[in-house]
Short mmCIF file of C-alpha atoms in Angstrom, two decimals:
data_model
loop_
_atom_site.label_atom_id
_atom_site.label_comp_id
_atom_site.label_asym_id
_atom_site.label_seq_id
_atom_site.Cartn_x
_atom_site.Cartn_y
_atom_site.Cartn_z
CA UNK A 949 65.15 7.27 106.53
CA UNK A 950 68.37 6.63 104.20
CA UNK A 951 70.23 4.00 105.48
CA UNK A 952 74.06 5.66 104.96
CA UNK A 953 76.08 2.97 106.40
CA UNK A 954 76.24 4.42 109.94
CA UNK A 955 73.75 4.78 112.73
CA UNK A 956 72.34 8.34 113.11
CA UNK A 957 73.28 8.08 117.32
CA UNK A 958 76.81 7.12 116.45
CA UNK A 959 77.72 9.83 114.08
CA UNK A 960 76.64 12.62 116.70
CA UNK A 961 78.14 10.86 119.84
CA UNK A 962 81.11 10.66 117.59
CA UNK A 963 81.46 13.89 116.40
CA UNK A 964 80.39 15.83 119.63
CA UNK A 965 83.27 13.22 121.34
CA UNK A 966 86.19 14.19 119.05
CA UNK A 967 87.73 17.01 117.17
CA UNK A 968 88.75 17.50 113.98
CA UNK A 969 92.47 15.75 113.28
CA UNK A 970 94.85 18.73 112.72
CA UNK A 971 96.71 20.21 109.79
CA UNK A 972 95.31 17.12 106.54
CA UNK A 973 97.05 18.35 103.37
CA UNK A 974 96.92 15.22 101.58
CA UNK A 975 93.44 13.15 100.06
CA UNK A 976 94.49 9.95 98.88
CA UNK A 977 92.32 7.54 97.27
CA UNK A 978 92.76 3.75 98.09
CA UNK A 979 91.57 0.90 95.34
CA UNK A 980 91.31 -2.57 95.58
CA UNK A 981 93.47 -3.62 92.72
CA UNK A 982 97.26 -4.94 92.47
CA UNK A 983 99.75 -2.65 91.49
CA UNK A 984 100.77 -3.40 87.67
CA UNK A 985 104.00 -3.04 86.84
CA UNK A 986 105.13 -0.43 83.78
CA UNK A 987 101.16 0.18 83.91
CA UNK A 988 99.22 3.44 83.27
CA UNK A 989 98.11 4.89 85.96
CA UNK A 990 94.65 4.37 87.15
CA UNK A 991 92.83 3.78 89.97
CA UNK A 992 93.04 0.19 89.58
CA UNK A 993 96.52 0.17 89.33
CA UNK A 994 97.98 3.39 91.41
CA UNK A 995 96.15 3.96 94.63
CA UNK A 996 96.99 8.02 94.92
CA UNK A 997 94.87 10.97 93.25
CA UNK A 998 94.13 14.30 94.21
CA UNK A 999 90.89 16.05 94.27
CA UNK A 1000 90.20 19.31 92.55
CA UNK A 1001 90.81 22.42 95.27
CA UNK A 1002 87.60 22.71 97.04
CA UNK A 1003 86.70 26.94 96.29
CA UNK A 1004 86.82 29.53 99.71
CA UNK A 1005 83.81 30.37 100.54
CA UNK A 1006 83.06 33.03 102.90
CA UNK A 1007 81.55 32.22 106.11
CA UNK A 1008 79.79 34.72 109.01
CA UNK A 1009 79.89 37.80 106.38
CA UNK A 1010 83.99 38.01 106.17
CA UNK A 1011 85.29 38.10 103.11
CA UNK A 1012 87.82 35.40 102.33
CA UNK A 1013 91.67 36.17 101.70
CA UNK A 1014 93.40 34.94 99.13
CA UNK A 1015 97.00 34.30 101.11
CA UNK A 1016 98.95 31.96 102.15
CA UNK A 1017 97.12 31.30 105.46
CA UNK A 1018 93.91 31.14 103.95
CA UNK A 1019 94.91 28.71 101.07
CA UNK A 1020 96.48 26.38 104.06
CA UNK A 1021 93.04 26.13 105.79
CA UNK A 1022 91.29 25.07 102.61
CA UNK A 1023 93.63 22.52 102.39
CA UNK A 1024 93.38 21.48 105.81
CA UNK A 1025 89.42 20.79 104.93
CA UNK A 1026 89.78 16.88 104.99
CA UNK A 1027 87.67 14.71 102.66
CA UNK A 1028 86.15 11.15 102.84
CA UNK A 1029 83.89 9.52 100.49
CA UNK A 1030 84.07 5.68 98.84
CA UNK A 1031 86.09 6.02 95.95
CA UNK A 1032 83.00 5.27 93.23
CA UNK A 1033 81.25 8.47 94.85
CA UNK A 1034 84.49 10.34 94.43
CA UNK A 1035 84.37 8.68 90.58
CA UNK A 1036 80.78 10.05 90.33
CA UNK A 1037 81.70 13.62 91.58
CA UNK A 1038 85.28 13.92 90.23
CA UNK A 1039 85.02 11.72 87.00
CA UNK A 1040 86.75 14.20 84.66
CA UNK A 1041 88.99 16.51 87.69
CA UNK A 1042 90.87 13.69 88.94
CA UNK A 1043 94.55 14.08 88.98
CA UNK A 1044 96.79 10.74 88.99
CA UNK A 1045 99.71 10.51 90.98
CA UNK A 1046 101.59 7.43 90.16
CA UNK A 1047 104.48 8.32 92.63
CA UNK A 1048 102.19 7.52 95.69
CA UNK A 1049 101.47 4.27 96.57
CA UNK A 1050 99.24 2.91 99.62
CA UNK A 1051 97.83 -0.44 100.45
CA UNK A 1052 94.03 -2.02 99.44
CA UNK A 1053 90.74 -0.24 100.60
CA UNK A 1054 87.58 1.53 99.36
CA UNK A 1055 87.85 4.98 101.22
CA UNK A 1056 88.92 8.07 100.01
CA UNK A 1057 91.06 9.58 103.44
CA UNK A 1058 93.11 12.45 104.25
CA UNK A 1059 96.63 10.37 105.22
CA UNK A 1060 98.37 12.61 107.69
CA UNK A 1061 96.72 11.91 111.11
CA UNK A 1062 99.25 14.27 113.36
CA UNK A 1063 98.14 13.44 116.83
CA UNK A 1064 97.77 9.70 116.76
CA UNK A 1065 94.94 10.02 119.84
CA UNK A 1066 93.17 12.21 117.20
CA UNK A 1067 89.90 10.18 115.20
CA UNK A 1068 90.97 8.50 112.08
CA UNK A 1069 90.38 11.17 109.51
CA UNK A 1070 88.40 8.68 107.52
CA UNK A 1071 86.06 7.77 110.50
CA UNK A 1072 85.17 11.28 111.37
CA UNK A 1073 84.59 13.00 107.70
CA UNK A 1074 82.41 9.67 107.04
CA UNK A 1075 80.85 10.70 110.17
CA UNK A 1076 79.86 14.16 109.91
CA UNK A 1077 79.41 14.18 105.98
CA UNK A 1078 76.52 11.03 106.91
CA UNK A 1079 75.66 13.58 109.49
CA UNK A 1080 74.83 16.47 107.36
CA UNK A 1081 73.36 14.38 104.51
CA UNK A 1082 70.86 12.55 107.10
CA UNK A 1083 69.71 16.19 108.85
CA UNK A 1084 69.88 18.65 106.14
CA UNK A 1085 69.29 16.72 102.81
CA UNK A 1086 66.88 13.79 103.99
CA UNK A 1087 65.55 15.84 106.82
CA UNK A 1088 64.44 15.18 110.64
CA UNK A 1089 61.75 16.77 112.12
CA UNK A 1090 63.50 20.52 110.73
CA UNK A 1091 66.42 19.74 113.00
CA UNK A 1092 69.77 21.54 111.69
CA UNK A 1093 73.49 20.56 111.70
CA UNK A 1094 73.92 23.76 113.24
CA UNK A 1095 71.59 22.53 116.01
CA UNK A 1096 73.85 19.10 116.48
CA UNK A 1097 77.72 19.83 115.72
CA UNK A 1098 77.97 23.48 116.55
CA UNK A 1099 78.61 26.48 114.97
CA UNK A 1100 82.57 26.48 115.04
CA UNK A 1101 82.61 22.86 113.43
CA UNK A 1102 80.27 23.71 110.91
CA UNK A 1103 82.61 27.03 109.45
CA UNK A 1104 85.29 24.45 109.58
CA UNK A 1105 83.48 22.23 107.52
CA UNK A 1106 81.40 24.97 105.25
CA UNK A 1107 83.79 25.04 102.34
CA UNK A 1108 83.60 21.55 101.60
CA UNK A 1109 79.98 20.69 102.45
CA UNK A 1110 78.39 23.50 101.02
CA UNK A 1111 79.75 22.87 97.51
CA UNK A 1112 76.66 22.41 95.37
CA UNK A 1113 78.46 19.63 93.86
CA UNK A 1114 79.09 17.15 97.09
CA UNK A 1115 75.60 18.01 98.06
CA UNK A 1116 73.77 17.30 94.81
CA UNK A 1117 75.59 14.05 94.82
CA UNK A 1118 74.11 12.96 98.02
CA UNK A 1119 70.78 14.26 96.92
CA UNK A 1120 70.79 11.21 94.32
CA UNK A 1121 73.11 8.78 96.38
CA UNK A 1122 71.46 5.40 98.66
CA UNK A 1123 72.19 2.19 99.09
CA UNK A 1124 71.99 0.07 95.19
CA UNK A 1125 69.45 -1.76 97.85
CA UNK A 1126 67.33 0.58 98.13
CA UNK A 1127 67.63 2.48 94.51
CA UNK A 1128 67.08 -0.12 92.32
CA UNK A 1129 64.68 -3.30 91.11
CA UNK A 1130 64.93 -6.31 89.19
CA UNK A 1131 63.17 -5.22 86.39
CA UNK A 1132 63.84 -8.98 84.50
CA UNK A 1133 65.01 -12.29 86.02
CA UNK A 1134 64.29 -11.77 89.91
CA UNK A 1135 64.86 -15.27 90.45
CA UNK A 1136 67.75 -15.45 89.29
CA UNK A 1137 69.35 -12.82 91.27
CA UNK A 1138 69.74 -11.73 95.08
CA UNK A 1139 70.42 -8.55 96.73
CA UNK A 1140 73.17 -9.44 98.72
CA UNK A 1141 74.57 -6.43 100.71
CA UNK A 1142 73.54 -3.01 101.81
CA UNK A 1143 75.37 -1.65 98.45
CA UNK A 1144 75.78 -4.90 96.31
CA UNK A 1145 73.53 -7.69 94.61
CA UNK A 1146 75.08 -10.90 92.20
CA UNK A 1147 73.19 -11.57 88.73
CA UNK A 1148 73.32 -14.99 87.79
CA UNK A 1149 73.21 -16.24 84.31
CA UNK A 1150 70.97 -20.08 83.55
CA UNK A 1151 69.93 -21.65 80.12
CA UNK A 1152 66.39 -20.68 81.32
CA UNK A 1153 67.93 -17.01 81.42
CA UNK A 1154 69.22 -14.19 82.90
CA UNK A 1155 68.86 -11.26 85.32
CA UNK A 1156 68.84 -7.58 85.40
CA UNK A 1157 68.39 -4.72 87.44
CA UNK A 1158 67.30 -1.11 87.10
CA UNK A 1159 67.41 2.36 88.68
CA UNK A 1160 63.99 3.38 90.70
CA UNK A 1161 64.71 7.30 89.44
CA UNK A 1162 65.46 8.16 85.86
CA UNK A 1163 67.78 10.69 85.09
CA UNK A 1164 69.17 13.17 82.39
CA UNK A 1165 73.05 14.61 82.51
CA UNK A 1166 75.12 13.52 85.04
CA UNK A 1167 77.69 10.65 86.31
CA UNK A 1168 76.95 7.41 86.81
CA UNK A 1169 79.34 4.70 88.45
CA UNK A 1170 79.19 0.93 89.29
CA UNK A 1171 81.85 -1.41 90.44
CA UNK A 1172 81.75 -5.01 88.46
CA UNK A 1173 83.11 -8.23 89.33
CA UNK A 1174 82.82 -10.32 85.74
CA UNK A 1175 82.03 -13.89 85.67
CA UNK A 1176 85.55 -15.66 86.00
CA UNK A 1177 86.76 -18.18 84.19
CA UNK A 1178 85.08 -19.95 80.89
CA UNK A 1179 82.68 -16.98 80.47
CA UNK A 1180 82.56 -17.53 76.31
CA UNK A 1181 78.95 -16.20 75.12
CA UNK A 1182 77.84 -14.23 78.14
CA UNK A 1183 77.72 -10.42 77.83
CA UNK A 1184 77.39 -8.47 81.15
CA UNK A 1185 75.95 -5.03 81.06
CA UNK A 1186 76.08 -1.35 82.55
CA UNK A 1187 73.91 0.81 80.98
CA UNK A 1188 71.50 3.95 80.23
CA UNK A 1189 68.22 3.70 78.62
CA UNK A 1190 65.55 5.26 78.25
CA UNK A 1191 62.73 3.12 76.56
CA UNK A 1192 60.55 3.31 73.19
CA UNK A 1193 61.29 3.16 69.52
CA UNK A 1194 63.32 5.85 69.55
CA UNK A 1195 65.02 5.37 72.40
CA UNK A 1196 68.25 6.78 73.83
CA UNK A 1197 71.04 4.21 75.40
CA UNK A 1198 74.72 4.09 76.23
CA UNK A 1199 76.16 1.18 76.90
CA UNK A 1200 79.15 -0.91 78.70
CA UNK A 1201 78.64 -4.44 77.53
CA UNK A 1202 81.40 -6.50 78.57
CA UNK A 1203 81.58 -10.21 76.21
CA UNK A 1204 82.97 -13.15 78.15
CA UNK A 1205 85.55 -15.17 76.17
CA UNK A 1206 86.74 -18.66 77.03
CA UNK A 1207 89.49 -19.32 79.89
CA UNK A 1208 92.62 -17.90 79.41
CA UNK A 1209 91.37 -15.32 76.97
CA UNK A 1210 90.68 -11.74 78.45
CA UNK A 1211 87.51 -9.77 78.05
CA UNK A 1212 85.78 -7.20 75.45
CA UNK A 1213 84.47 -3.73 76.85
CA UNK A 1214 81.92 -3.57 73.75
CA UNK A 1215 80.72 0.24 74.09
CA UNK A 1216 77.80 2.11 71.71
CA UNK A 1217 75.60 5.00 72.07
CA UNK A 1218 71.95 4.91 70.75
CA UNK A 1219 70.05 8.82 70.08
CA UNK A 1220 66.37 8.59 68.79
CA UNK A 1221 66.95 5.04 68.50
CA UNK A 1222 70.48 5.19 65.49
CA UNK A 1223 72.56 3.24 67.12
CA UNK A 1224 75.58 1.18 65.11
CA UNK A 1225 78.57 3.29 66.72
CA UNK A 1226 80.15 0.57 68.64
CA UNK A 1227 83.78 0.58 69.93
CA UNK A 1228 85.70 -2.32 71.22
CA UNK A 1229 88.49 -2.22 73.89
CA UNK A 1230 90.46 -5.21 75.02
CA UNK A 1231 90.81 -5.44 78.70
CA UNK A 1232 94.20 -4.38 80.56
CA UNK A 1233 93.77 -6.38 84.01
CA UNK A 1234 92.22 -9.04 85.23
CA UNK A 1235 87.91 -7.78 85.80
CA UNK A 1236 87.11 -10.56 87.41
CA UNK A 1237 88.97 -11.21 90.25
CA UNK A 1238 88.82 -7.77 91.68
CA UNK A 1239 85.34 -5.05 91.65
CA UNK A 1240 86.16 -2.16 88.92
CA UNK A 1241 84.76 0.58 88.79
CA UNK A 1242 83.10 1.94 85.22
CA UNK A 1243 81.71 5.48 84.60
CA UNK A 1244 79.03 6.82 82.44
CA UNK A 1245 79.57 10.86 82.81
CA UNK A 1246 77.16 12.66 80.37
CA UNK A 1247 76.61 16.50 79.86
CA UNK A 1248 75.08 18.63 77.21
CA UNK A 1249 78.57 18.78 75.39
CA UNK A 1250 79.74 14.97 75.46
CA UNK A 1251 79.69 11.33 76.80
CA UNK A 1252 82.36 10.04 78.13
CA UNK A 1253 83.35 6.11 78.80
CA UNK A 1254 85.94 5.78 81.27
CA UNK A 1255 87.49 2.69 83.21
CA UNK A 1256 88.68 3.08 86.90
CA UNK A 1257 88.61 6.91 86.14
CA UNK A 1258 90.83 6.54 82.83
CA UNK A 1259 88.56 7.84 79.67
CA UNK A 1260 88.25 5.62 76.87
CA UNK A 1261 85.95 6.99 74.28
CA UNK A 1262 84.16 10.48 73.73
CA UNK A 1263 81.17 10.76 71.82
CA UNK A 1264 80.57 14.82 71.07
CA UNK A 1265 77.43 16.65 70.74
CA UNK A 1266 77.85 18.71 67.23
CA UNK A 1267 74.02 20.15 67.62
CA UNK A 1268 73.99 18.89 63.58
CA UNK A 1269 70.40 17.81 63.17
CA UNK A 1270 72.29 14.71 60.99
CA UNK A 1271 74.33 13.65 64.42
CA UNK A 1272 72.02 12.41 67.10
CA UNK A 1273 72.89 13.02 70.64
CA UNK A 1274 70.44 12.20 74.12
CA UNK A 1275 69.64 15.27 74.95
CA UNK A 1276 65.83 14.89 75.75
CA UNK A 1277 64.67 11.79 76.86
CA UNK A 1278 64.86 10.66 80.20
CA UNK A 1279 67.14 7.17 81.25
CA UNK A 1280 67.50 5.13 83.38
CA UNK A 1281 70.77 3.41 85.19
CA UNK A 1282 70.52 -0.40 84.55
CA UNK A 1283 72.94 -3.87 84.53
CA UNK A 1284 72.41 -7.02 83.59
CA UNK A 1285 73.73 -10.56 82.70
CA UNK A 1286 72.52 -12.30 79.47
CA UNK A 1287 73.50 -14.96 76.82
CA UNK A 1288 74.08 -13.88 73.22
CA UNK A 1289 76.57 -16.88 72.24
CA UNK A 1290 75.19 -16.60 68.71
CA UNK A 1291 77.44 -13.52 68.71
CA UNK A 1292 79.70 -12.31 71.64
CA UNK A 1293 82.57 -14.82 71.92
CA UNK A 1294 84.66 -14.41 68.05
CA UNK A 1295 81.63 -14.26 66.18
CA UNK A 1296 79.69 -17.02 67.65
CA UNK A 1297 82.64 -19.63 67.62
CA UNK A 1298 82.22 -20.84 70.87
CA UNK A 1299 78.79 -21.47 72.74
CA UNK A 1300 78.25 -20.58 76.51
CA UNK A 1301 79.23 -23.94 79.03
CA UNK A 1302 75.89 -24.60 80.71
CA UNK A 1303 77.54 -27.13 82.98
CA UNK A 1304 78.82 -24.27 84.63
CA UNK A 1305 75.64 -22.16 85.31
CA UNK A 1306 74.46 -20.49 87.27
CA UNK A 1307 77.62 -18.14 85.81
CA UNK A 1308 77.89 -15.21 87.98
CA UNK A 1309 78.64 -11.42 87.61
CA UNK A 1310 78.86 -9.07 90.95
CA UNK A 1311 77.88 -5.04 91.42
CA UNK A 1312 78.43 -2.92 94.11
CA UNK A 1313 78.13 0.86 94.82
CA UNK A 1314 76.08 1.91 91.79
CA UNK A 1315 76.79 5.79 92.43
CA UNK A 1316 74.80 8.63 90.56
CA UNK A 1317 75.76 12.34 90.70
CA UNK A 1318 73.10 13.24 88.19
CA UNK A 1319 69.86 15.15 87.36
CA UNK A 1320 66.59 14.03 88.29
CA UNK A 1321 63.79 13.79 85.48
CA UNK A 1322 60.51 15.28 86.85
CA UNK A 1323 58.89 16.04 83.01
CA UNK A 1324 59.65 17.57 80.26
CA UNK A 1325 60.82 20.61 81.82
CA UNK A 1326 63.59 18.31 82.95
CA UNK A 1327 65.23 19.10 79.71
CA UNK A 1328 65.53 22.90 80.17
CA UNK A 1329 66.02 22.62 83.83
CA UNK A 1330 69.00 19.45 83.71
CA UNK A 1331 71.53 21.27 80.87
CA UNK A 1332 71.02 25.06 82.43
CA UNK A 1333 73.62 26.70 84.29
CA UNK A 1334 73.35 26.88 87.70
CA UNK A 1335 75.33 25.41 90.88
CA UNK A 1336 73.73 22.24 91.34
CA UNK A 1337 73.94 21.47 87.57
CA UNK A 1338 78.16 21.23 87.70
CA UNK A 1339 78.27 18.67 84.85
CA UNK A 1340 77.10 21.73 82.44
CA UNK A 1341 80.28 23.60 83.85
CA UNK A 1342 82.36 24.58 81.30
CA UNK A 1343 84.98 22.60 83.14
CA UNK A 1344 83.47 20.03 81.48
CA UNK A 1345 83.04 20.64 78.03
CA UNK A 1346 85.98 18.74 76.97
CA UNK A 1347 88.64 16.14 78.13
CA UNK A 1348 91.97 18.30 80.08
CA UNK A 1349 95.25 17.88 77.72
CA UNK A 1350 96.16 14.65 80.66
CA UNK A 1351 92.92 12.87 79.96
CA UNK A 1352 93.43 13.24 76.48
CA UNK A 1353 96.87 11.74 77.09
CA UNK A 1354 95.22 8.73 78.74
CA UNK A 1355 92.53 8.23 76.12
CA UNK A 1356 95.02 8.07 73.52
CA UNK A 1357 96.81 5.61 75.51
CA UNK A 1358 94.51 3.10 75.83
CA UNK A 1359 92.71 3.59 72.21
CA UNK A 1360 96.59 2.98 70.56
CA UNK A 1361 96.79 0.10 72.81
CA UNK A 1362 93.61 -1.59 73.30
CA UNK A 1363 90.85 -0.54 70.74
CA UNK A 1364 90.31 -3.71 68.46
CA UNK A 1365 86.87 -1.93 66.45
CA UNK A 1366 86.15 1.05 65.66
CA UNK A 1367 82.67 1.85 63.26
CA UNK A 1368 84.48 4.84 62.05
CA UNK A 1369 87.01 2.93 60.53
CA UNK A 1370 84.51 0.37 59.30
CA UNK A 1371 83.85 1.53 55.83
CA UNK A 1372 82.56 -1.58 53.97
CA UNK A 1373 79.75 -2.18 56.62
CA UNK A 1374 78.54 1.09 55.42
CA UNK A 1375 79.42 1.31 52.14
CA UNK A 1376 81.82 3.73 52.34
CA UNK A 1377 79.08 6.14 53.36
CA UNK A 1378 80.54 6.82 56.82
CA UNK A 1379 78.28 8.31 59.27
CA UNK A 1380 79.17 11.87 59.39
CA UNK A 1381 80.60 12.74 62.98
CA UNK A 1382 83.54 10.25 61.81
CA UNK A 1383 85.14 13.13 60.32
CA UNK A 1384 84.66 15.66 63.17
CA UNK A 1385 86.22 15.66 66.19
CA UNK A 1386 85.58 13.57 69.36
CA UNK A 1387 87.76 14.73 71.91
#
């Protein structure tokens, strides 16, 4: 069995003990970060978004109603998930709301608790959605949710629960524990939670980890803690990859720098094994003394790079047999801490400070909403249509007008490379989707 966090006996003596909290119209996100003032907002910097409306579904054979009353119980569904697995699901629907404000955490929670005898809304969605995921999607012995909860809690609960999407995330979702390996470097690294593990960096080497599943189309979400301080010639990774010559891989490299000096987000995408189509962002906070969280979301259409939900670089799919995209190998979710001082800190100018080793980077909830590869049929099955595939939803085939807002935001503001704009390194023969659109 899944180990989600909470014991199977507490969730039902919980839920059968209390009700659900009355009348939730609000789902606020909580983040760890400070809030920065005059700064963009993102989840590490405003604490407040709003998920996409959950659709009415109809429930016992009635059809739904599309008034007022009807809308008002679909918002009174309430919703709780750590924010990463919100990331995962919501990576491209999320809508910021800089005028709300709430203290630190690492739970998405419906805020208006009525009654205050009532459960915490936070305790009892955690609750039942561990519930459901444990019986229905892991499975016991062919016992239902129906059979536990009852059927009246269960309608309540139907339109959020029985979205394709929340459930296909949980299909992929465990503990980083128990969905990943150290593929290089075991020594030199320690699971040290449930949902986290540190990666330590020595002269002898480094240390990396790697998904158990591989995966094509989908989101995929960890939360980093960089090495503080003098980090000059470490790079610390998330990545996909699959392996082989002509392998597919897109990366979040992050190059240390020395103290006082922030970090580069180094990002590049590699399709039948071209690669050279790196982008470089400075960094806008602090990444080390808090966890941020980073997002891979990839689709038949796109990949998209995006920073505490805020996109920073789109690579399109132009099905032009001269632009390679990954669209047919499988990859895997991987991180990692290495040294590459010949290169990642200005060039080479300064040289990692072994006196300081072991140098330390920390990941938590590694979160993928994403398709399974079984074989090659993997690559019909994982870009069709269908409910469980959402990130081939139209919805998703390109960046809404406030993402593109935020993407040009941070690219006017922060990009310091760009290989499009890098004509001498190629001659002035510039690969070709530099001229087409991105976005």
């Amino acid at each position: 069995m899944v180990s989600w966090g909470m014991l199977k006996k507490y969730n039902r003596e919980f839920i059968l003990k209390h009700k659900l909290p009355e009348q939730i119209p609000l789902i606020s996100f909580q983040s760890e970060a400070h809030i920065g003032q005059g700064a963009l907002a993102t989840l590490t910097q405003v604490s407040h978004v709003e998920l996409p409306w959950l659709p009415l579904l109809t429930c016992a054979g009635e059809a739904s109603k599309e008034d007022d009353s009807s809308i008002w119980l679909a918002r009174r569904v309430p919703v709780v998930m750590p924010i990463s697995a919100a990331m995962a699901i919501c990576a491209l629907h999320l809508l910021l709301r800089p005028d709300k404000k709430l203290d630190h955490g690492r739970m998405v929670h419906s805020s208006w608790k009525k009654n205050p005898n009532e459960p915490d809304a936070c305790e009892m969605c955690e609750a039942i959605l561990t519930l459901l995921v444990e019986l229905e999607i892991v499975g016991e012995g062919g016992s239902s949710a129906t059979d536990v909860m009852g059927n009246s809690l269960r309608a309540s609960l139907i339109s959020l629960f029985i979205s394709a999407v929340v459930f296909d995330y949980c299909l992929v979702d465990a503990a980083l524990s128990d969905s990943v390996y150290f593929y290089w470097g075991a020594q030199r690294g320690k699971i040290t939670g449930w949902d986290d593990c540190e990666l330590m960096l020595f002269k002898q080497g480094g240390s990396g980890i790697a998904s158990k599943a591989s995966f094509l189309y989908g989101s995929f979400s960890m939360e980093i803690k960089l090495v503080p301080g003098n980090s000059a010639g470490t790079v610390t990774t998330f990545y996909l990859s699959s392996f082989g010559e002509r392998h597919d891989e897109i990366d979040f490299e992050f190059l240390g720098n020395v103290e006082g000096q922030g970090y580069i987000i180094h990002t590049n995408i590699f399709a039948q094994g071209v690669g050279k189509r790196e982008q470089q962002f400075r960094v806008w906070f602090d990444p080390t003394t808090h966890f941020h969280n980073y997002t891979i979301f990839w689709n038949p259409y796109a990949v998209v790079w995006l920073v505490d939900g805020l996109p920073i670089r789109v690579f399109r799919n132009h099905h032009d047999p001269q632009i390679n995209f990954p669209d047919s190998q499988a990859m895997k979710a991987l991180a990692s801490i290495w040294n590459a001082d010949q290169w990642a800190t200005q060039g080479g100018r300064f040289k990692t400070d072994w006196r300081l080793a072991p140098l330390k980077a920390r990941f938590q909830n590694l979160k993928t909403s994403a398709c399974f590869w079984t074989g090659p049929d993997s690559v019909r099955r994982c870009a069709s249509r269908s409910p469980n595939n959402w990130w081939a939803e139209p919805t998703y085939f390109k960046l809404s007008d406030s993402q593109m807002g935020q993407m040009s935001w941070a690219r006017k503001n922060f990009m310091i490379y760009d290989y499009c704009r890098d004509f001498k390194r190629f001659n002035w023969k510039m690969p070709k989707e530099c001229t087409l659109p991105q976005n």
